[in-house]
Structure formats: structure tokens, C-alpha cells
Amino acid sequence: AVVSTQSTGEVEPSSRLGLPFIAIIGNDGSWKQIERDQVKMLDSPVACRLDRSTPYHRVGEAYGAVGMLIPAEASVDEMRDTLLSAQEEYRKGRTVVVNVELGNSAFREGSISV
């Protein structure tokens, strides 16, 4: 199943009702795509800079899902193993939240986001 979740609020009913999915959160510690244009237009990054240490995988667990973390320093093998574990849990009928810590990049720079 391919699901685009917009918030962690979808995790609780998914877990409770047995409607599993895998949520992969790309955690770069900010709303970087929004921040780029916001700073250019408003000269302020207000509400765009977050804390990279936010444990989104633990939030998923609090909602009844399986939480997994892929730290920024993880090797390709470690990433693969974690994602394979996520698939195993999904096949067991569990919702999974994978928190993937990302580095900074210019991904989607130039797209309009504000």
C-alpha cells in the first residue's frame, strides 16, 4: 500500500484499526524547502528551523506503531536492514514509522513552496 500521510495523526487510527502502512519521515531538522523562499521573501526563517533530534519514531510508537530510526551516520547496509525490518513489520499488520535523519541539501531548491 502506498500512502501519503500529512501528519502523525493518521498513525493512531491506522494502528488501532489494523490498517497498516509504512511512513518514512525525512528528518532534516527544518522545513528547508519552505525556509529557502521564506527567507528570500520575508527575510526571516521563523517557524522553519526545527530540532533534528525530534524522535519521530517515538511519536509513532506512542500512537501504537513500530518506530524505527535511521541515523544520519548509518551505512547503506544499516539503512537497507532497517527498511527490510519495516517491511517485515508491515507484513505482520503493523504500522511502521521510520525516522530518517538527513543532512542538508539543495533538493528542490527553486521550487515555489511558500
Coordinates of N, CA and C in Angstrom, one line a residue:
A1 N 0.8 -1.2 0.0 CA 0.0 0.0 0.0 C 0.9 1.2 0.0
V2 N 0.6 2.2 -0.8 CA 1.3 3.4 -0.9 C 0.4 4.5 -0.3
V3 N 0.9 5.1 0.8 CA 0.0 6.1 1.5 C 0.9 7.4 1.6
S4 N 0.3 8.5 1.4 CA 0.9 9.8 1.7 C 0.2 10.4 2.9
T5 N 0.9 10.3 4.0 CA 0.4 10.9 5.2 C 0.8 12.3 5.4
Q6 N 0.0 13.1 5.9 CA 0.3 14.5 6.1 C 0.6 14.9 7.5
S7 N 0.3 14.0 8.4 CA 0.7 14.2 9.8 C 0.7 12.9 10.6
T8 N 1.3 13.0 11.8 CA 1.3 11.7 12.6 C 0.0 11.3 13.0
G9 N -1.0 12.2 12.9 CA -2.4 11.9 13.3 C -3.0 10.7 12.6
E10 N -2.5 10.3 11.5 CA -3.0 9.1 10.8 C -2.5 7.8 11.3
V11 N -1.4 7.9 12.1 CA -0.8 6.7 12.6 C -1.7 6.0 13.7
E12 N -2.3 6.8 14.6 CA -3.1 6.2 15.6 C -4.3 5.4 15.1
P13 N -5.1 5.9 14.2 CA -6.2 5.1 13.7 C -5.8 3.9 12.9
S14 N -4.7 4.1 12.2 CA -4.1 3.0 11.4 C -3.7 1.9 12.3
S15 N -3.0 2.2 13.4 CA -2.6 1.1 14.3 C -3.8 0.5 15.0
R16 N -4.7 1.3 15.4 CA -5.9 0.8 16.2 C -6.8 0.0 15.3
L17 N -7.0 0.3 14.1 CA -7.9 -0.3 13.2 C -7.3 -1.4 12.3
G18 N -6.0 -1.6 12.5 CA -5.3 -2.7 11.7 C -5.2 -2.4 10.2
L19 N -5.0 -1.1 9.9 CA -4.8 -0.7 8.5 C -3.4 -0.2 8.3
P20 N -2.4 -1.1 8.2 CA -1.0 -0.7 8.3 C -0.5 0.0 7.1
F21 N 0.5 0.8 7.3 CA 1.3 1.4 6.3 C 2.7 1.7 6.8
I22 N 3.6 2.0 6.0 CA 5.0 2.4 6.4 C 5.1 3.9 6.1
A23 N 5.4 4.7 7.1 CA 5.6 6.1 7.0 C 7.1 6.4 7.1
I24 N 7.7 7.0 6.1 CA 9.1 7.3 6.1 C 9.2 8.8 6.2
I25 N 9.8 9.3 7.3 CA 10.0 10.7 7.6 C 11.4 11.1 7.3
G26 N 11.6 12.0 6.3 CA 12.9 12.5 6.0 C 13.1 13.7 6.9
N27 N 13.9 13.5 8.0 CA 14.1 14.5 9.0 C 15.4 15.3 8.8
D28 N 15.2 16.5 8.2 CA 16.4 17.3 8.1 C 16.5 18.4 9.1
G29 N 15.6 18.3 10.1 CA 15.7 19.3 11.2 C 15.1 20.7 10.8
S30 N 14.4 20.7 9.7 CA 13.8 22.0 9.3 C 12.7 21.8 8.3
W31 N 12.1 22.9 8.0 CA 11.2 23.0 6.8 C 12.0 23.7 5.7
K32 N 13.1 23.1 5.3 CA 14.1 23.7 4.4 C 13.5 24.2 3.1
Q33 N 12.6 23.4 2.6 CA 12.0 23.8 1.3 C 11.2 25.1 1.4
I34 N 10.5 25.2 2.6 CA 9.8 26.4 2.9 C 10.7 27.6 3.2
E35 N 11.7 27.3 4.0 CA 12.6 28.3 4.5 C 13.4 29.0 3.4
R36 N 13.8 28.3 2.4 CA 14.5 29.0 1.3 C 13.8 30.2 0.7
D37 N 12.6 30.0 0.3 CA 11.8 31.1 -0.2 C 11.3 32.1 0.8
Q38 N 11.0 31.6 2.0 CA 10.5 32.5 3.1 C 11.6 33.5 3.4
V39 N 12.8 33.0 3.5 CA 13.9 33.9 3.9 C 14.1 35.0 2.8
K40 N 14.1 34.5 1.5 CA 14.2 35.5 0.4 C 13.1 36.5 0.4
M41 N 11.9 36.0 0.7 CA 10.7 36.9 0.6 C 10.5 37.8 1.8
L42 N 10.7 37.2 3.0 CA 10.4 37.8 4.3 C 11.6 38.1 5.2
D43 N 12.7 37.7 4.7 CA 14.0 37.9 5.5 C 13.9 37.3 6.9
S44 N 13.2 36.2 7.0 CA 13.1 35.6 8.3 C 12.9 34.0 8.2
P45 N 13.6 33.2 9.0 CA 13.3 31.8 9.0 C 12.3 31.3 10.0
V46 N 11.6 32.3 10.6 CA 10.7 31.9 11.7 C 9.8 30.7 11.4
A47 N 9.7 29.8 12.3 CA 8.9 28.6 12.3 C 9.4 27.6 11.2
C48 N 10.6 27.8 10.7 CA 11.1 26.8 9.7 C 12.2 26.0 10.3
R49 N 12.9 26.4 11.3 CA 14.0 25.7 11.9 C 13.5 24.8 13.0
L50 N 13.7 23.6 12.9 CA 13.2 22.6 13.9 C 14.4 21.9 14.6
D51 N 14.2 21.0 15.5 CA 15.2 20.3 16.1 C 15.4 19.0 15.5
R52 N 16.5 18.7 14.9 CA 16.8 17.4 14.2 C 16.6 16.2 15.2
S53 N 16.8 16.5 16.4 CA 16.7 15.4 17.4 C 15.3 15.0 17.7
T54 N 14.3 15.6 17.1 CA 12.9 15.2 17.4 C 12.7 13.7 17.1
P55 N 12.3 12.9 18.1 CA 12.2 11.5 17.9 C 10.9 11.0 17.2
Y56 N 10.8 11.3 16.0 CA 9.5 11.0 15.3 C 9.2 9.5 15.4
H57 N 10.2 8.6 15.4 CA 9.9 7.2 15.5 C 9.3 6.9 16.9
R58 N 9.6 7.7 17.9 CA 9.0 7.5 19.3 C 7.6 8.0 19.2
V59 N 7.3 9.1 18.5 CA 5.9 9.6 18.3 C 5.1 8.5 17.7
G60 N 5.6 7.8 16.7 CA 4.9 6.7 16.1 C 4.6 5.6 17.1
E61 N 5.6 5.3 18.0 CA 5.3 4.3 19.0 C 4.3 4.7 20.0
A62 N 4.2 6.0 20.3 CA 3.2 6.5 21.2 C 1.8 6.3 20.6
Y63 N 1.7 6.3 19.3 CA 0.4 6.1 18.6 C 0.2 4.6 18.3
G64 N 1.0 3.7 18.8 CA 0.8 2.3 18.6 C 1.5 1.7 17.5
A65 N 2.3 2.4 16.8 CA 3.1 1.9 15.6 C 4.4 1.3 16.1
V66 N 5.1 0.7 15.2 CA 6.5 0.3 15.4 C 7.4 1.5 14.9
G67 N 8.3 1.9 15.8 CA 9.1 3.1 15.4 C 10.5 2.6 15.2
M68 N 11.1 3.1 14.1 CA 12.5 2.8 13.7 C 13.3 4.1 13.4
L69 N 14.5 4.1 13.7 CA 15.4 5.2 13.4 C 16.5 4.8 12.5
I70 N 16.7 5.6 11.4 CA 17.9 5.5 10.6 C 18.7 6.8 10.8
P71 N 19.8 6.7 11.7 CA 20.6 7.9 12.0 C 21.4 8.4 10.8
A72 N 21.7 9.7 10.8 CA 22.4 10.3 9.6 C 23.7 9.5 9.3
E73 N 24.4 8.9 10.3 CA 25.6 8.3 10.1 C 25.5 6.8 9.7
A74 N 24.2 6.3 9.5 CA 24.0 4.9 9.1 C 24.6 4.5 7.8
S75 N 25.1 3.3 7.7 CA 25.7 2.8 6.4 C 24.6 2.4 5.5
V76 N 24.9 2.2 4.3 CA 23.9 1.7 3.3 C 23.3 0.4 3.8
D77 N 24.1 -0.5 4.3 CA 23.7 -1.8 4.8 C 22.7 -1.6 6.0
E78 N 23.0 -0.7 6.9 CA 22.2 -0.5 8.0 C 20.8 0.1 7.6
M79 N 20.9 1.0 6.6 CA 19.6 1.6 6.1 C 18.7 0.5 5.5
R80 N 19.4 -0.4 4.6 CA 18.7 -1.5 4.0 C 18.1 -2.4 5.0
D81 N 18.8 -2.8 6.0 CA 18.3 -3.7 7.1 C 17.1 -3.1 7.8
T82 N 17.2 -1.8 8.1 CA 16.1 -1.2 8.8 C 14.8 -1.1 7.9
L83 N 15.0 -0.8 6.7 CA 13.8 -0.8 5.8 C 13.3 -2.2 5.5
L84 N 14.1 -3.2 5.5 CA 13.6 -4.6 5.4 C 12.9 -5.0 6.6
S85 N 13.4 -4.5 7.8 CA 12.6 -4.8 9.1 C 11.3 -4.1 9.1
A86 N 11.2 -2.9 8.5 CA 10.0 -2.2 8.4 C 9.0 -2.9 7.5
Q87 N 9.5 -3.5 6.4 CA 8.6 -4.3 5.6 C 8.1 -5.5 6.3
E88 N 8.9 -6.2 7.1 CA 8.5 -7.4 7.8 C 7.4 -7.0 8.8
E89 N 7.6 -5.9 9.5 CA 6.5 -5.5 10.5 C 5.2 -5.1 9.7
Y90 N 5.3 -4.5 8.6 CA 4.1 -4.2 7.8 C 3.4 -5.5 7.4
R91 N 4.2 -6.5 7.0 CA 3.6 -7.7 6.6 C 2.9 -8.4 7.7
K92 N 3.3 -8.1 8.9 CA 2.6 -8.6 10.1 C 1.4 -7.8 10.5
G93 N 1.1 -6.8 9.7 CA -0.1 -6.0 10.0 C 0.2 -4.8 10.9
R94 N 1.4 -4.4 11.1 CA 1.8 -3.3 11.9 C 2.1 -2.0 11.1
T95 N 1.6 -0.9 11.6 CA 2.0 0.4 11.0 C 3.4 0.7 11.5
V96 N 4.3 1.2 10.6 CA 5.7 1.5 11.0 C 6.0 3.0 10.6
V97 N 6.7 3.6 11.6 CA 7.2 5.0 11.3 C 8.7 4.9 11.4
V98 N 9.3 5.3 10.2 CA 10.8 5.3 10.1 C 11.3 6.7 10.0
N99 N 12.0 7.1 11.0 CA 12.6 8.4 11.1 C 14.0 8.4 10.5
V100 N 14.2 9.0 9.3 CA 15.4 9.0 8.6 C 16.1 10.4 8.8
E101 N 17.2 10.4 9.5 CA 17.9 11.7 9.7 C 18.6 12.0 8.4
L102 N 18.4 13.2 7.9 CA 19.0 13.6 6.6 C 20.0 14.8 6.9
G103 N 21.0 14.9 6.0 CA 21.8 16.0 6.0 C 21.2 17.2 5.2
N104 N 21.9 18.3 5.2 CA 21.4 19.4 4.4 C 21.7 19.2 2.9
S105 N 20.8 19.7 2.1 CA 21.0 19.6 0.7 C 20.2 20.7 -0.1
A106 N 20.5 20.8 -1.3 CA 19.8 21.8 -2.2 C 18.6 21.1 -2.9
F107 N 18.1 20.0 -2.4 CA 17.0 19.3 -3.0 C 15.8 20.2 -3.1
R108 N 15.2 20.2 -4.3 CA 14.0 21.0 -4.6 C 14.2 22.5 -4.5
E109 N 15.5 23.0 -4.5 CA 15.8 24.4 -4.5 C 15.2 25.0 -5.8
G110 N 14.5 26.1 -5.7 CA 13.9 26.8 -6.8 C 12.5 26.5 -7.0
S111 N 12.0 25.4 -6.3 CA 10.5 25.2 -6.3 C 9.8 26.2 -5.4
I112 N 8.6 26.6 -5.8 CA 7.9 27.6 -5.0 C 7.1 26.8 -3.9
S113 N 7.4 27.2 -2.7 CA 6.8 26.5 -1.6 C 6.1 27.3 -0.5
V114 N 6.3 28.6 -0.6 CA 5.7 29.5 0.5 C 4.2 29.7 0.2

